[in-house]
mmCIF file of C-alpha atoms in Angstrom:
data_model
loop_
_atom_site.group_PDB
_atom_site.id
_atom_site.type_symbol
_atom_site.label_atom_id
_atom_site.label_comp_id
_atom_site.label_asym_id
_atom_site.label_seq_id
_atom_site.Cartn_x
_atom_site.Cartn_y
_atom_site.Cartn_z
ATOM 1 C CA UNK R 16 6.515 -14.878 29.443
ATOM 2 C CA UNK R 17 7.275 -11.211 28.755
ATOM 3 C CA UNK R 18 5.412 -9.502 25.643
ATOM 4 C CA UNK R 19 6.847 -7.389 23.181
ATOM 5 C CA UNK R 20 4.967 -5.081 21.145
ATOM 6 C CA UNK R 21 6.941 -3.567 17.871
ATOM 7 C CA UNK R 22 6.428 -5.445 14.555
ATOM 8 C CA UNK R 23 8.155 -6.536 12.386
ATOM 9 C CA UNK R 24 10.578 -8.218 15.294
ATOM 10 C CA UNK R 25 11.533 -12.435 15.763
ATOM 11 C CA UNK R 26 9.938 -12.846 19.267
ATOM 12 C CA UNK R 27 9.763 -15.884 20.998
ATOM 13 C CA UNK R 28 8.305 -16.365 24.120
ATOM 14 C CA UNK R 29 10.846 -15.879 27.071
ATOM 15 C CA UNK R 30 11.477 -18.880 29.017
ATOM 16 C CA UNK R 31 11.517 -18.651 32.614
ATOM 17 C CA UNK R 32 13.120 -21.526 34.808
ATOM 18 C CA UNK R 33 10.789 -24.340 35.940
ATOM 19 C CA UNK R 34 8.491 -27.209 33.667
ATOM 20 C CA UNK R 35 6.868 -25.301 30.438
ATOM 21 C CA UNK R 36 4.311 -27.259 29.295
ATOM 22 C CA UNK R 37 3.964 -26.291 25.200
ATOM 23 C CA UNK R 38 0.649 -27.326 23.147
ATOM 24 C CA UNK R 39 1.233 -27.511 19.651
ATOM 25 C CA UNK R 40 -1.113 -27.754 16.569
ATOM 26 C CA UNK R 41 -0.606 -30.864 14.756
ATOM 27 C CA UNK R 42 0.210 -29.104 11.803
ATOM 28 C CA UNK R 43 3.372 -26.877 13.280
ATOM 29 C CA UNK R 44 4.733 -30.381 14.014
ATOM 30 C CA UNK R 45 7.658 -30.015 16.791
ATOM 31 C CA UNK R 46 9.445 -27.652 14.279
ATOM 32 C CA UNK R 47 8.454 -24.575 17.212
ATOM 33 C CA UNK R 48 9.676 -26.508 19.749
ATOM 34 C CA UNK R 49 12.765 -26.686 18.444
ATOM 35 C CA UNK R 50 12.741 -22.984 17.505
ATOM 36 C CA UNK R 51 12.725 -22.646 21.165
ATOM 37 C CA UNK R 52 15.562 -25.117 22.237
ATOM 38 C CA UNK R 53 17.485 -23.542 19.630
ATOM 39 C CA UNK R 54 16.845 -20.025 20.527
ATOM 40 C CA UNK R 55 17.463 -20.509 24.202
ATOM 41 C CA UNK R 56 20.764 -22.102 23.378
ATOM 42 C CA UNK R 57 22.077 -18.965 21.193
ATOM 43 C CA UNK R 58 21.273 -17.153 24.610
ATOM 44 C CA UNK R 59 23.281 -19.403 26.758
ATOM 45 C CA UNK R 60 26.730 -20.890 27.221
ATOM 46 C CA UNK R 61 25.112 -24.246 28.804
ATOM 47 C CA UNK R 62 25.066 -27.646 27.328
ATOM 48 C CA UNK R 63 21.220 -28.932 25.927
ATOM 49 C CA UNK R 64 19.253 -31.963 26.620
ATOM 50 C CA UNK R 65 16.692 -33.292 24.850
ATOM 51 C CA UNK R 66 14.817 -36.457 26.003
ATOM 52 C CA UNK R 67 12.321 -37.652 22.888
ATOM 53 C CA UNK R 68 9.065 -40.443 23.880
ATOM 54 C CA UNK R 69 7.018 -39.736 21.331
ATOM 55 C CA UNK R 70 9.614 -40.493 17.980
ATOM 56 C CA UNK R 71 9.945 -36.544 17.130
ATOM 57 C CA UNK R 72 13.261 -35.880 18.166
ATOM 58 C CA UNK R 73 14.126 -34.989 14.419
ATOM 59 C CA UNK R 74 17.406 -33.981 14.188
ATOM 60 C CA UNK R 75 17.695 -33.236 10.128
ATOM 61 C CA UNK R 76 15.324 -30.512 10.412
ATOM 62 C CA UNK R 77 17.694 -29.139 13.878
ATOM 63 C CA UNK R 78 20.529 -28.890 11.691
ATOM 64 C CA UNK R 79 18.599 -27.358 9.099
ATOM 65 C CA UNK R 80 16.911 -25.012 11.205
ATOM 66 C CA UNK R 81 19.953 -23.945 13.376
ATOM 67 C CA UNK R 82 21.354 -20.277 12.145
ATOM 68 C CA UNK R 83 25.145 -22.069 13.291
ATOM 69 C CA UNK R 84 26.520 -25.723 12.898
ATOM 70 C CA UNK R 85 28.857 -25.104 16.316
ATOM 71 C CA UNK R 86 25.191 -24.831 17.971
ATOM 72 C CA UNK R 87 24.912 -28.269 17.606
ATOM 73 C CA UNK R 88 27.654 -29.434 19.384
ATOM 74 C CA UNK R 89 25.485 -28.290 22.591
ATOM 75 C CA UNK R 90 22.530 -29.979 22.043
ATOM 76 C CA UNK R 91 22.766 -34.192 22.923
ATOM 77 C CA UNK R 92 19.582 -36.194 22.067
ATOM 78 C CA UNK R 93 17.933 -39.157 23.615
ATOM 79 C CA UNK R 94 15.370 -41.402 22.436
ATOM 80 C CA UNK R 95 13.294 -44.054 24.664
ATOM 81 C CA UNK R 96 11.707 -46.530 22.523
ATOM 82 C CA UNK R 97 10.006 -48.349 26.151
ATOM 83 C CA UNK R 98 8.155 -46.775 29.001
ATOM 84 C CA UNK R 99 11.048 -48.456 30.766
ATOM 85 C CA UNK R 100 13.585 -47.341 28.921
ATOM 86 C CA UNK R 101 12.191 -43.508 29.054
ATOM 87 C CA UNK R 102 11.739 -43.585 32.780
ATOM 88 C CA UNK R 103 15.560 -44.752 33.028
ATOM 89 C CA UNK R 104 16.718 -41.920 30.213
ATOM 90 C CA UNK R 105 15.256 -39.551 32.556
ATOM 91 C CA UNK R 106 16.355 -40.399 35.910
ATOM 92 C CA UNK R 107 20.455 -40.626 34.578
ATOM 93 C CA UNK R 108 19.566 -37.204 32.860
ATOM 94 C CA UNK R 109 18.582 -35.912 36.558
ATOM 95 C CA UNK R 110 21.549 -37.732 37.857
ATOM 96 C CA UNK R 111 24.026 -37.155 35.445
ATOM 97 C CA UNK R 112 23.843 -32.896 35.518
ATOM 98 C CA UNK R 113 23.860 -33.149 39.300
ATOM 99 C CA UNK R 114 27.902 -33.777 38.727
ATOM 100 C CA UNK R 115 28.561 -30.838 35.910
ATOM 101 C CA UNK R 116 27.671 -27.560 34.621
ATOM 102 C CA UNK R 117 23.789 -26.353 34.938
ATOM 103 C CA UNK R 118 21.691 -26.659 31.019
ATOM 104 C CA UNK R 119 20.609 -24.321 29.079
ATOM 105 C CA UNK R 120 17.593 -25.808 28.398
ATOM 106 C CA UNK R 121 16.340 -29.582 28.526
ATOM 107 C CA UNK R 122 13.330 -30.479 26.344
ATOM 108 C CA UNK R 123 11.294 -33.907 27.051
ATOM 109 C CA UNK R 124 9.041 -34.098 23.752
ATOM 110 C CA UNK R 125 5.997 -36.303 23.990
ATOM 111 C CA UNK R 126 6.576 -37.202 28.091
ATOM 112 C CA UNK R 127 3.222 -39.274 28.502
ATOM 113 C CA UNK R 128 3.850 -40.897 25.082
ATOM 114 C CA UNK R 129 5.658 -44.367 26.125
ATOM 115 C CA UNK R 130 3.526 -44.235 29.191
ATOM 116 C CA UNK R 131 0.242 -45.536 26.603
ATOM 117 C CA UNK R 132 2.042 -48.434 25.111
ATOM 118 C CA UNK R 133 0.540 -51.709 25.636
ATOM 119 C CA UNK R 134 3.566 -53.344 26.996
ATOM 120 C CA UNK R 135 3.196 -51.421 30.311
ATOM 121 C CA UNK R 136 -0.391 -51.844 32.429
ATOM 122 C CA UNK R 137 -2.325 -48.961 33.192
ATOM 123 C CA UNK R 138 -1.416 -48.505 37.116
ATOM 124 C CA UNK R 139 2.202 -49.113 36.372
ATOM 125 C CA UNK R 140 2.118 -46.633 33.120
ATOM 126 C CA UNK R 141 0.542 -44.039 36.100
ATOM 127 C CA UNK R 142 3.313 -44.609 38.240
ATOM 128 C CA UNK R 143 5.987 -44.450 35.876
ATOM 129 C CA UNK R 144 4.568 -40.827 34.275
ATOM 130 C CA UNK R 145 4.282 -39.616 37.327
ATOM 131 C CA UNK R 146 7.990 -40.508 38.474
ATOM 132 C CA UNK R 147 8.764 -39.260 34.389
ATOM 133 C CA UNK R 148 7.245 -35.880 35.561
ATOM 134 C CA UNK R 149 9.546 -36.029 39.152
ATOM 135 C CA UNK R 150 12.551 -36.181 37.317
ATOM 136 C CA UNK R 151 12.117 -33.110 35.132
ATOM 137 C CA UNK R 152 10.557 -31.311 38.104
ATOM 138 C CA UNK R 153 13.768 -31.734 39.765
ATOM 139 C CA UNK R 154 15.954 -30.948 36.803
ATOM 140 C CA UNK R 155 13.997 -27.895 36.849
ATOM 141 C CA UNK R 156 14.166 -26.819 40.006
ATOM 142 C CA UNK R 157 18.092 -28.093 41.193
ATOM 143 C CA UNK R 158 19.168 -26.195 37.682
ATOM 144 C CA UNK R 159 16.932 -23.301 38.156
ATOM 145 C CA UNK R 160 16.547 -23.829 34.333
ATOM 146 C CA UNK R 161 13.195 -24.207 32.039
ATOM 147 C CA UNK R 162 12.423 -27.245 31.226
ATOM 148 C CA UNK R 163 9.944 -27.651 28.094
ATOM 149 C CA UNK R 164 7.774 -30.875 27.935
ATOM 150 C CA UNK R 165 5.188 -31.740 25.361
ATOM 151 C CA UNK R 166 2.455 -34.301 25.591
ATOM 152 C CA UNK R 167 0.908 -36.384 22.952
ATOM 153 C CA UNK R 168 -2.728 -36.048 24.140
ATOM 154 C CA UNK R 169 -4.417 -33.904 27.195
ATOM 155 C CA UNK R 170 -6.650 -36.340 28.710
ATOM 156 C CA UNK R 171 -6.729 -37.737 32.537
ATOM 157 C CA UNK R 172 -2.897 -39.567 31.935
ATOM 158 C CA UNK R 173 -1.185 -36.489 31.039
ATOM 159 C CA UNK R 174 -3.106 -34.208 33.925
ATOM 160 C CA UNK R 175 -0.273 -34.358 36.641
ATOM 161 C CA UNK R 176 1.693 -32.871 33.703
ATOM 162 C CA UNK R 177 -0.417 -29.956 33.193
ATOM 163 C CA UNK R 178 -0.431 -29.296 36.907
ATOM 164 C CA UNK R 179 3.182 -29.874 37.466
ATOM 165 C CA UNK R 180 3.958 -27.100 34.788
ATOM 166 C CA UNK R 181 4.420 -23.952 35.710
ATOM 167 C CA UNK R 182 4.074 -22.378 32.591
ATOM 168 C CA UNK R 183 2.114 -23.665 29.895
ATOM 169 C CA UNK R 184 2.033 -22.106 26.493
ATOM 170 C CA UNK R 185 0.276 -22.932 23.414
ATOM 171 C CA UNK R 186 1.181 -22.678 19.454
ATOM 172 C CA UNK R 187 -1.337 -22.088 17.765
ATOM 173 C CA UNK R 188 -1.365 -21.771 13.738
ATOM 174 C CA UNK R 189 -3.524 -18.713 12.355
ATOM 175 C CA UNK R 190 -3.363 -17.084 9.190
ATOM 176 C CA UNK R 191 -0.721 -15.057 9.635
ATOM 177 C CA UNK R 192 1.562 -16.982 11.668
ATOM 178 C CA UNK R 193 1.845 -19.143 14.469
ATOM 179 C CA UNK R 194 1.018 -17.600 17.773
ATOM 180 C CA UNK R 195 2.479 -18.782 21.587
ATOM 181 C CA UNK R 196 -0.273 -17.801 23.674
ATOM 182 C CA UNK R 197 -0.066 -18.437 27.625
ATOM 183 C CA UNK R 198 -2.869 -19.060 30.263
ATOM 184 C CA UNK R 199 -2.074 -15.811 31.420
ATOM 185 C CA UNK R 200 -3.358 -14.060 28.787
ATOM 186 C CA UNK R 201 0.019 -12.991 26.915
ATOM 187 C CA UNK R 202 0.303 -13.477 23.384
ATOM 188 C CA UNK R 203 3.335 -13.526 21.033
ATOM 189 C CA UNK R 204 2.878 -13.555 17.100
ATOM 190 C CA UNK R 205 5.261 -14.213 15.375
ATOM 191 C CA UNK R 206 4.390 -11.750 12.266
ATOM 192 C CA UNK R 207 6.319 -10.866 9.318
ATOM 193 C CA UNK R 208 5.137 -8.586 5.928
ATOM 194 C CA UNK R 209 6.706 -8.754 3.251
ATOM 195 C CA UNK R 210 5.913 -7.726 -0.040
ATOM 196 C CA UNK R 211 3.805 -10.697 -1.580
ATOM 197 C CA UNK R 212 1.726 -11.480 1.286
ATOM 198 C CA UNK R 213 2.648 -13.023 4.304
ATOM 199 C CA UNK R 214 5.442 -15.413 4.985
ATOM 200 C CA UNK R 215 4.435 -18.742 6.360
ATOM 201 C CA UNK R 216 4.799 -21.211 8.585
ATOM 202 C CA UNK R 217 7.634 -23.314 6.612
ATOM 203 C CA UNK R 218 11.388 -24.177 7.199
ATOM 204 C CA UNK R 219 12.110 -21.204 5.355
ATOM 205 C CA UNK R 220 10.319 -18.787 8.075
ATOM 206 C CA UNK R 221 11.550 -20.797 10.876
ATOM 207 C CA UNK R 222 15.178 -20.165 9.716
ATOM 208 C CA UNK R 223 14.359 -16.534 9.506
ATOM 209 C CA UNK R 224 13.307 -16.465 12.574
ATOM 210 C CA UNK R 225 16.371 -17.730 14.295
ATOM 211 C CA UNK R 226 18.883 -16.140 11.968
ATOM 212 C CA UNK R 227 17.486 -12.882 12.802
ATOM 213 C CA UNK R 228 17.793 -14.020 16.812
ATOM 214 C CA UNK R 229 21.119 -15.062 16.388
ATOM 215 C CA UNK R 230 21.873 -11.713 15.475
ATOM 216 C CA UNK R 231 20.095 -10.807 19.110
ATOM 217 C CA UNK R 232 22.105 -12.261 21.280
ATOM 218 C CA UNK R 233 25.313 -11.123 22.112
ATOM 219 C CA UNK R 234 28.238 -13.141 20.241
ATOM 220 C CA UNK R 235 25.963 -15.542 18.044
ATOM 221 C CA UNK R 236 27.583 -15.974 14.325
ATOM 222 C CA UNK R 237 25.366 -16.811 11.425
ATOM 223 C CA UNK R 238 26.354 -18.982 9.220
ATOM 224 C CA UNK R 239 24.504 -19.640 5.645
ATOM 225 C CA UNK R 240 21.400 -18.099 3.934
ATOM 226 C CA UNK R 241 17.654 -18.282 3.744
ATOM 227 C CA UNK R 242 16.029 -18.027 0.443
ATOM 228 C CA UNK R 243 13.394 -15.833 1.786
ATOM 229 C CA UNK R 244 13.291 -12.225 2.088
ATOM 230 C CA UNK R 245 15.257 -11.222 5.553
ATOM 231 C CA UNK R 246 13.474 -9.813 7.985
ATOM 232 C CA UNK R 247 14.679 -6.175 9.475
#
């Protein structure tokens, strides 16, 4: 992850190819992951795929965050409601991508979620979860793209996911805004000083970040305005 020191900016982690595990503070929800997804789509030409296993694929919030409606046309969202559905979705995604252009990014939120359900026993759940991890790792390896994954809980079940990740980011809420950290000690702190103090981690905050990022990426068209002061 590359760290920029100049402030104020709209810095987000530069995602490298491979599996990136992102642990997010509960209070921040899935929005930081959605911001990473949208930022990647803004800066690349390929499609993006989001497979959800934790009922966190909030497409309404995704539309609210997107700085340009056309960005959403390149994002496909799928949800698994059982362990078997979730595993099948990831298998199909890996096979489907073999016959088409490489994606800009793949997101798998709550990768361990369905394998904690009561409808699948522990030993089978572990085997299916390892299969799910193998599917996302294969996509990252074959297409040389970032695959962002999140987990519902840090415990023995999710430990194989942590071991398979090439990058482990943590997004923490601080008094000065959200901060991304990785295991190597690099940090990206999103801090914006405005006349009335520090901008908080609201929807308007993240929209400002993404609108600024859209202007940074060549060819990106920003539509709409934000209700908060602009980022310089």
